[in-house]
């Protein structure tokens, strides 16, 4: 299949502040990597469920569940590594926006997994977005962390 994903600015709006390289290297990684980031997951979704869904576009090399750095429990994201770029692109194309555990998940191209990236970067241990959320989300620990502290 010819790649529909040739412009790094169009395939992902996310820029990782901790990427160890320049913009050109980041763009290059996004265009060639076989890793996707999955966001807006429920804290209760298991690795088995993730495997079941994502192996629909191809054979998986590895799944890394995102964890709260304090509690070491799932905090609503994961990284998935495929063997082939076509399977990776199909995951973004066909699985992003589908429902997993009653939630529309977001599948985004990623520059590549490195040890340490599995931990939430928020000050409370989970994801940054869960610090600032003001809604009540039972699948993601209730209110956002800052609201909980008020
Ligand atoms: N490929 O979209 C993504 C993505 N996200 C959101 C996180 N990761 C992602 N990777 C890809 N695409 O390894 C990766 C990170 C890291 C792991 C956990 O997941 O590279 P994190 O979510 O805890 O923290 O990361 P991150 O991404 O460093 O936080 P960032 O970029 O500051 O903020 C993420 C989102 O939080 C923002 O897009 C915004 O929606 C919200 N947010 C941040 N700051 C504020 C604020 N001050 N007010 C309101 N909302 C905010």
PDB file of C-alpha atoms and ligand atoms in Angstrom:
ATOM      1  CA  UNK A   1       0.000   0.000   0.000  1.00  0.00           C
ATOM      2  CA  UNK A   2       1.346   3.452  -0.887  1.00  0.00           C
ATOM      3  CA  UNK A   3       1.818   5.545   2.224  1.00  0.00           C
ATOM      4  CA  UNK A   4      -0.811   8.210   2.838  1.00  0.00           C
ATOM      5  CA  UNK A   5       1.256   9.550   5.690  1.00  0.00           C
ATOM      6  CA  UNK A   6       4.137  11.576   4.287  1.00  0.00           C
ATOM      7  CA  UNK A   7       3.934  14.865   6.156  1.00  0.00           C
ATOM      8  CA  UNK A   8       5.023  14.694   9.818  1.00  0.00           C
ATOM      9  CA  UNK A   9       3.018  17.840  10.618  1.00  0.00           C
ATOM     10  CA  UNK A  10      -0.123  16.231   9.324  1.00  0.00           C
ATOM     11  CA  UNK A  11       0.269  12.814  10.917  1.00  0.00           C
ATOM     12  CA  UNK A  12       0.691  13.976  14.510  1.00  0.00           C
ATOM     13  CA  UNK A  13       0.144  17.216  16.407  1.00  0.00           C
ATOM     14  CA  UNK A  14       1.999  15.876  19.448  1.00  0.00           C
ATOM     15  CA  UNK A  15       5.581  16.954  20.047  1.00  0.00           C
ATOM     16  CA  UNK A  16       7.482  15.104  22.760  1.00  0.00           C
ATOM     17  CA  UNK A  17       9.473  17.636  24.781  1.00  0.00           C
ATOM     18  CA  UNK A  18      11.808  14.840  25.837  1.00  0.00           C
ATOM     19  CA  UNK A  19      12.738  13.596  22.366  1.00  0.00           C
ATOM     20  CA  UNK A  20      16.554  13.407  22.333  1.00  0.00           C
ATOM     21  CA  UNK A  21      17.138  15.057  18.965  1.00  0.00           C
ATOM     22  CA  UNK A  22      16.202  17.936  16.678  1.00  0.00           C
ATOM     23  CA  UNK A  23      12.964  18.578  14.798  1.00  0.00           C
ATOM     24  CA  UNK A  24      14.242  16.944  11.625  1.00  0.00           C
ATOM     25  CA  UNK A  25      15.152  13.771  13.499  1.00  0.00           C
ATOM     26  CA  UNK A  26      11.776  13.780  15.250  1.00  0.00           C
ATOM     27  CA  UNK A  27       9.924  14.085  11.909  1.00  0.00           C
ATOM     28  CA  UNK A  28      12.047  11.334  10.389  1.00  0.00           C
ATOM     29  CA  UNK A  29      11.251   9.030  13.330  1.00  0.00           C
ATOM     30  CA  UNK A  30       7.504   9.716  13.067  1.00  0.00           C
ATOM     31  CA  UNK A  31       7.474   8.877   9.370  1.00  0.00           C
ATOM     32  CA  UNK A  32       9.295   5.582   9.767  1.00  0.00           C
ATOM     33  CA  UNK A  33       8.508   4.244  13.193  1.00  0.00           C
ATOM     34  CA  UNK A  34       6.413   1.153  13.817  1.00  0.00           C
ATOM     35  CA  UNK A  35       5.201   2.382  17.226  1.00  0.00           C
ATOM     36  CA  UNK A  36       1.864   3.970  18.059  1.00  0.00           C
ATOM     37  CA  UNK A  37       0.703   5.734  21.210  1.00  0.00           C
ATOM     38  CA  UNK A  38      -2.844   5.005  22.366  1.00  0.00           C
ATOM     39  CA  UNK A  39      -4.589   7.624  24.487  1.00  0.00           C
ATOM     40  CA  UNK A  40      -7.926   8.162  26.249  1.00  0.00           C
ATOM     41  CA  UNK A  41      -7.936   4.594  27.528  1.00  0.00           C
ATOM     42  CA  UNK A  42      -9.796   3.497  30.642  1.00  0.00           C
ATOM     43  CA  UNK A  43      -7.573   2.718  33.644  1.00  0.00           C
ATOM     44  CA  UNK A  44      -9.352  -0.665  33.706  1.00  0.00           C
ATOM     45  CA  UNK A  45      -8.512  -1.782  30.160  1.00  0.00           C
ATOM     46  CA  UNK A  46      -6.157  -4.757  30.173  1.00  0.00           C
ATOM     47  CA  UNK A  47      -3.181  -5.636  27.997  1.00  0.00           C
ATOM     48  CA  UNK A  48      -5.187  -8.639  26.718  1.00  0.00           C
ATOM     49  CA  UNK A  49      -7.965  -6.335  25.444  1.00  0.00           C
ATOM     50  CA  UNK A  50      -5.367  -4.099  23.785  1.00  0.00           C
ATOM     51  CA  UNK A  51      -3.771  -7.131  22.138  1.00  0.00           C
ATOM     52  CA  UNK A  52      -7.128  -8.380  20.873  1.00  0.00           C
ATOM     53  CA  UNK A  53      -7.974  -5.048  19.224  1.00  0.00           C
ATOM     54  CA  UNK A  54      -4.609  -4.005  17.812  1.00  0.00           C
ATOM     55  CA  UNK A  55      -3.614  -7.377  16.380  1.00  0.00           C
ATOM     56  CA  UNK A  56      -6.473  -6.847  13.896  1.00  0.00           C
ATOM     57  CA  UNK A  57      -4.166  -4.718  11.726  1.00  0.00           C
ATOM     58  CA  UNK A  58      -1.101  -6.964  12.027  1.00  0.00           C
ATOM     59  CA  UNK A  59       1.293  -8.939  14.179  1.00  0.00           C
ATOM     60  CA  UNK A  60       2.385  -7.116  17.321  1.00  0.00           C
ATOM     61  CA  UNK A  61       5.977  -7.088  18.544  1.00  0.00           C
ATOM     62  CA  UNK A  62       5.239  -5.656  21.968  1.00  0.00           C
ATOM     63  CA  UNK A  63       2.730  -3.758  24.104  1.00  0.00           C
ATOM     64  CA  UNK A  64       3.861  -1.420  26.896  1.00  0.00           C
ATOM     65  CA  UNK A  65       1.112  -0.263  29.233  1.00  0.00           C
ATOM     66  CA  UNK A  66       1.434   3.305  30.553  1.00  0.00           C
ATOM     67  CA  UNK A  67       1.697   3.353  34.329  1.00  0.00           C
ATOM     68  CA  UNK A  68       1.280   5.855  37.130  1.00  0.00           C
ATOM     69  CA  UNK A  69       4.849   6.411  38.341  1.00  0.00           C
ATOM     70  CA  UNK A  70       3.798   6.318  41.999  1.00  0.00           C
ATOM     71  CA  UNK A  71       1.184   3.565  42.161  1.00  0.00           C
ATOM     72  CA  UNK A  72       2.561   1.530  39.201  1.00  0.00           C
ATOM     73  CA  UNK A  73      -1.013   0.942  38.017  1.00  0.00           C
ATOM     74  CA  UNK A  74      -2.373   1.636  34.485  1.00  0.00           C
ATOM     75  CA  UNK A  75      -3.021   5.349  33.912  1.00  0.00           C
ATOM     76  CA  UNK A  76      -4.816   5.378  30.570  1.00  0.00           C
ATOM     77  CA  UNK A  77      -2.316   5.071  27.727  1.00  0.00           C
ATOM     78  CA  UNK A  78      -0.035   2.531  26.080  1.00  0.00           C
ATOM     79  CA  UNK A  79       2.549   2.059  23.357  1.00  0.00           C
ATOM     80  CA  UNK A  80       2.191  -0.621  20.703  1.00  0.00           C
ATOM     81  CA  UNK A  81       5.023  -1.831  18.542  1.00  0.00           C
ATOM     82  CA  UNK A  82       4.337  -3.544  15.227  1.00  0.00           C
ATOM     83  CA  UNK A  83       6.776  -5.290  12.901  1.00  0.00           C
ATOM     84  CA  UNK A  84       5.621  -3.490   9.775  1.00  0.00           C
ATOM     85  CA  UNK A  85       5.021   0.170   8.904  1.00  0.00           C
ATOM     86  CA  UNK A  86       1.921  -0.696   6.865  1.00  0.00           C
ATOM     87  CA  UNK A  87       0.337  -2.365   9.897  1.00  0.00           C
ATOM     88  CA  UNK A  88       1.245   0.693  11.989  1.00  0.00           C
ATOM     89  CA  UNK A  89      -0.410   3.058   9.509  1.00  0.00           C
ATOM     90  CA  UNK A  90      -3.487   0.819   9.365  1.00  0.00           C
ATOM     91  CA  UNK A  91      -3.801   1.004  13.171  1.00  0.00           C
ATOM     92  CA  UNK A  92      -3.868   4.818  13.033  1.00  0.00           C
ATOM     93  CA  UNK A  93      -6.230   4.775  10.061  1.00  0.00           C
ATOM     94  CA  UNK A  94      -8.720   2.163  11.184  1.00  0.00           C
ATOM     95  CA  UNK A  95      -8.498   1.821  14.971  1.00  0.00           C
ATOM     96  CA  UNK A  96      -8.184   5.453  16.069  1.00  0.00           C
ATOM     97  CA  UNK A  97     -11.604   6.695  17.162  1.00  0.00           C
ATOM     98  CA  UNK A  98     -13.037   3.229  17.708  1.00  0.00           C
ATOM     99  CA  UNK A  99     -14.504   2.245  21.057  1.00  0.00           C
ATOM    100  CA  UNK A 100     -12.542   0.251  23.611  1.00  0.00           C
ATOM    101  CA  UNK A 101     -14.217  -0.288  27.000  1.00  0.00           C
ATOM    102  CA  UNK A 102     -16.902   2.270  26.067  1.00  0.00           C
ATOM    103  CA  UNK A 103     -14.335   4.997  25.219  1.00  0.00           C
ATOM    104  CA  UNK A 104     -13.199   6.416  21.874  1.00  0.00           C
ATOM    105  CA  UNK A 105      -9.470   5.805  21.902  1.00  0.00           C
ATOM    106  CA  UNK A 106      -6.900   7.960  20.115  1.00  0.00           C
ATOM    107  CA  UNK A 107      -4.162   6.231  18.153  1.00  0.00           C
ATOM    108  CA  UNK A 108      -1.221   8.465  17.309  1.00  0.00           C
ATOM    109  CA  UNK A 109       2.065   7.877  15.518  1.00  0.00           C
ATOM    110  CA  UNK A 110       4.945   7.814  17.954  1.00  0.00           C
ATOM    111  CA  UNK A 111       8.689   8.376  17.511  1.00  0.00           C
ATOM    112  CA  UNK A 112       9.549   5.097  19.262  1.00  0.00           C
ATOM    113  CA  UNK A 113       9.443   3.626  22.732  1.00  0.00           C
ATOM    114  CA  UNK A 114      12.347   4.036  25.142  1.00  0.00           C
ATOM    115  CA  UNK A 115      12.630   2.837  28.721  1.00  0.00           C
ATOM    116  CA  UNK A 116      11.047   5.440  30.996  1.00  0.00           C
ATOM    117  CA  UNK A 117       8.354   6.574  28.555  1.00  0.00           C
ATOM    118  CA  UNK A 118       5.828   4.205  30.138  1.00  0.00           C
ATOM    119  CA  UNK A 119       5.512   6.448  33.208  1.00  0.00           C
ATOM    120  CA  UNK A 120       2.926   9.222  33.496  1.00  0.00           C
ATOM    121  CA  UNK A 121       4.667  12.619  33.569  1.00  0.00           C
ATOM    122  CA  UNK A 122       2.106  14.436  35.682  1.00  0.00           C
ATOM    123  CA  UNK A 123       3.181  15.697  39.109  1.00  0.00           C
ATOM    124  CA  UNK A 124       0.686  13.333  40.737  1.00  0.00           C
ATOM    125  CA  UNK A 125       2.131  10.322  38.911  1.00  0.00           C
ATOM    126  CA  UNK A 126      -0.456   9.856  36.156  1.00  0.00           C
ATOM    127  CA  UNK A 127      -0.756  11.589  32.783  1.00  0.00           C
ATOM    128  CA  UNK A 128      -0.370  15.349  32.533  1.00  0.00           C
ATOM    129  CA  UNK A 129      -3.857  15.730  31.022  1.00  0.00           C
ATOM    130  CA  UNK A 130      -5.376  14.092  34.113  1.00  0.00           C
ATOM    131  CA  UNK A 131      -3.985  16.840  36.319  1.00  0.00           C
ATOM    132  CA  UNK A 132      -5.921  19.557  34.489  1.00  0.00           C
ATOM    133  CA  UNK A 133      -9.176  17.764  33.685  1.00  0.00           C
ATOM    134  CA  UNK A 134     -12.227  19.335  35.347  1.00  0.00           C
ATOM    135  CA  UNK A 135     -14.824  16.729  34.326  1.00  0.00           C
ATOM    136  CA  UNK A 136     -15.771  13.600  36.273  1.00  0.00           C
ATOM    137  CA  UNK A 137     -14.479  10.555  34.398  1.00  0.00           C
ATOM    138  CA  UNK A 138     -15.133   7.258  36.229  1.00  0.00           C
ATOM    139  CA  UNK A 139     -12.943   5.308  33.784  1.00  0.00           C
ATOM    140  CA  UNK A 140      -9.964   7.534  34.634  1.00  0.00           C
ATOM    141  CA  UNK A 141     -10.048   7.921  38.382  1.00  0.00           C
ATOM    142  CA  UNK A 142     -12.941  10.398  38.791  1.00  0.00           C
ATOM    143  CA  UNK A 143     -12.101  14.104  38.796  1.00  0.00           C
ATOM    144  CA  UNK A 144      -8.756  15.462  37.565  1.00  0.00           C
ATOM    145  CA  UNK A 145      -5.954  15.408  40.147  1.00  0.00           C
ATOM    146  CA  UNK A 146      -5.910  19.170  40.758  1.00  0.00           C
ATOM    147  CA  UNK A 147      -9.696  19.288  41.297  1.00  0.00           C
ATOM    148  CA  UNK A 148      -9.390  16.356  43.741  1.00  0.00           C
ATOM    149  CA  UNK A 149      -6.859  18.318  45.793  1.00  0.00           C
ATOM    150  CA  UNK A 150      -9.066  21.438  46.096  1.00  0.00           C
TER     151      UNK A 150
HETATM  152  N1  LIG B   1       2.943   9.833  20.394  1.00  0.00           N
HETATM  153  O1  LIG B   1      -0.439  12.474  21.947  1.00  0.00           O
HETATM  154  C1  LIG B   1       0.563  11.805  22.214  1.00  0.00           C
HETATM  155  C2  LIG B   1       1.095  11.595  23.523  1.00  0.00           C
HETATM  156  N2  LIG B   1       0.712  12.035  24.772  1.00  0.00           N
HETATM  157  C3  LIG B   1      -0.397  12.935  25.102  1.00  0.00           C
HETATM  158  C4  LIG B   1       1.559  11.510  25.688  1.00  0.00           C
HETATM  159  N3  LIG B   1       2.491  10.752  25.058  1.00  0.00           N
HETATM  160  C5  LIG B   1       2.227  10.781  23.717  1.00  0.00           C
HETATM  161  N4  LIG B   1       2.847  10.194  22.683  1.00  0.00           N
HETATM  162  C6  LIG B   1       2.353  10.399  21.430  1.00  0.00           C
HETATM  163  N5  LIG B   1       1.250  11.174  21.203  1.00  0.00           N
HETATM  164  O2  LIG B   1       6.025   9.008  27.020  1.00  0.00           O
HETATM  165  C7  LIG B   1       3.542   9.982  25.712  1.00  0.00           C
HETATM  166  C8  LIG B   1       4.644  10.852  26.321  1.00  0.00           C
HETATM  167  C9  LIG B   1       5.138   9.988  27.471  1.00  0.00           C
HETATM  168  C10 LIG B   1       3.861   9.302  27.963  1.00  0.00           C
HETATM  169  C11 LIG B   1       3.207   9.970  29.158  1.00  0.00           C
HETATM  170  O3  LIG B   1       2.969   9.318  26.839  1.00  0.00           O
HETATM  171  O4  LIG B   1       5.667  11.118  25.392  1.00  0.00           O
HETATM  172  P1  LIG B   1       2.069  12.339  29.619  1.00  0.00           P
HETATM  173  O5  LIG B   1       0.809  12.320  28.849  1.00  0.00           O
HETATM  174  O6  LIG B   1       1.991  12.063  31.078  1.00  0.00           O
HETATM  175  O7  LIG B   1       2.832  13.703  29.479  1.00  0.00           O
HETATM  176  O8  LIG B   1       3.132  11.341  28.942  1.00  0.00           O
HETATM  177  P2  LIG B   1       3.279  14.614  28.221  1.00  0.00           P
HETATM  178  O9  LIG B   1       2.778  14.079  26.935  1.00  0.00           O
HETATM  179  O10 LIG B   1       4.721  14.904  28.351  1.00  0.00           O
HETATM  180  O11 LIG B   1       2.440  15.931  28.593  1.00  0.00           O
HETATM  181  P3  LIG B   1       2.181  17.281  27.829  1.00  0.00           P
HETATM  182  O12 LIG B   1       2.651  17.238  26.420  1.00  0.00           O
HETATM  183  O13 LIG B   1       2.666  18.405  28.668  1.00  0.00           O
HETATM  184  O14 LIG B   1       0.599  17.388  27.860  1.00  0.00           O
HETATM  185  C12 LIG B   1      -0.241  16.380  27.352  1.00  0.00           C
HETATM  186  C13 LIG B   1      -1.669  16.984  27.248  1.00  0.00           C
HETATM  187  O15 LIG B   1      -2.099  17.434  28.563  1.00  0.00           O
HETATM  188  C14 LIG B   1      -1.753  18.233  26.391  1.00  0.00           C
HETATM  189  O16 LIG B   1      -1.937  17.936  25.028  1.00  0.00           O
HETATM  190  C15 LIG B   1      -2.956  18.920  26.980  1.00  0.00           C
HETATM  191  O17 LIG B   1      -4.156  18.350  26.448  1.00  0.00           O
HETATM  192  C16 LIG B   1      -2.866  18.596  28.451  1.00  0.00           C
HETATM  193  N6  LIG B   1      -2.224  19.717  29.197  1.00  0.00           N
HETATM  194  C17 LIG B   1      -0.899  19.912  29.413  1.00  0.00           C
HETATM  195  N7  LIG B   1      -0.684  21.021  30.137  1.00  0.00           N
HETATM  196  C18 LIG B   1      -1.913  21.572  30.370  1.00  0.00           C
HETATM  197  C19 LIG B   1      -2.348  22.747  31.057  1.00  0.00           C
HETATM  198  N8  LIG B   1      -1.486  23.588  31.660  1.00  0.00           N
HETATM  199  N9  LIG B   1      -3.680  22.990  31.083  1.00  0.00           N
HETATM  200  C20 LIG B   1      -4.555  22.168  30.480  1.00  0.00           C
HETATM  201  N10 LIG B   1      -4.209  21.046  29.817  1.00  0.00           N
HETATM  202  C21 LIG B   1      -2.897  20.747  29.759  1.00  0.00           C
END
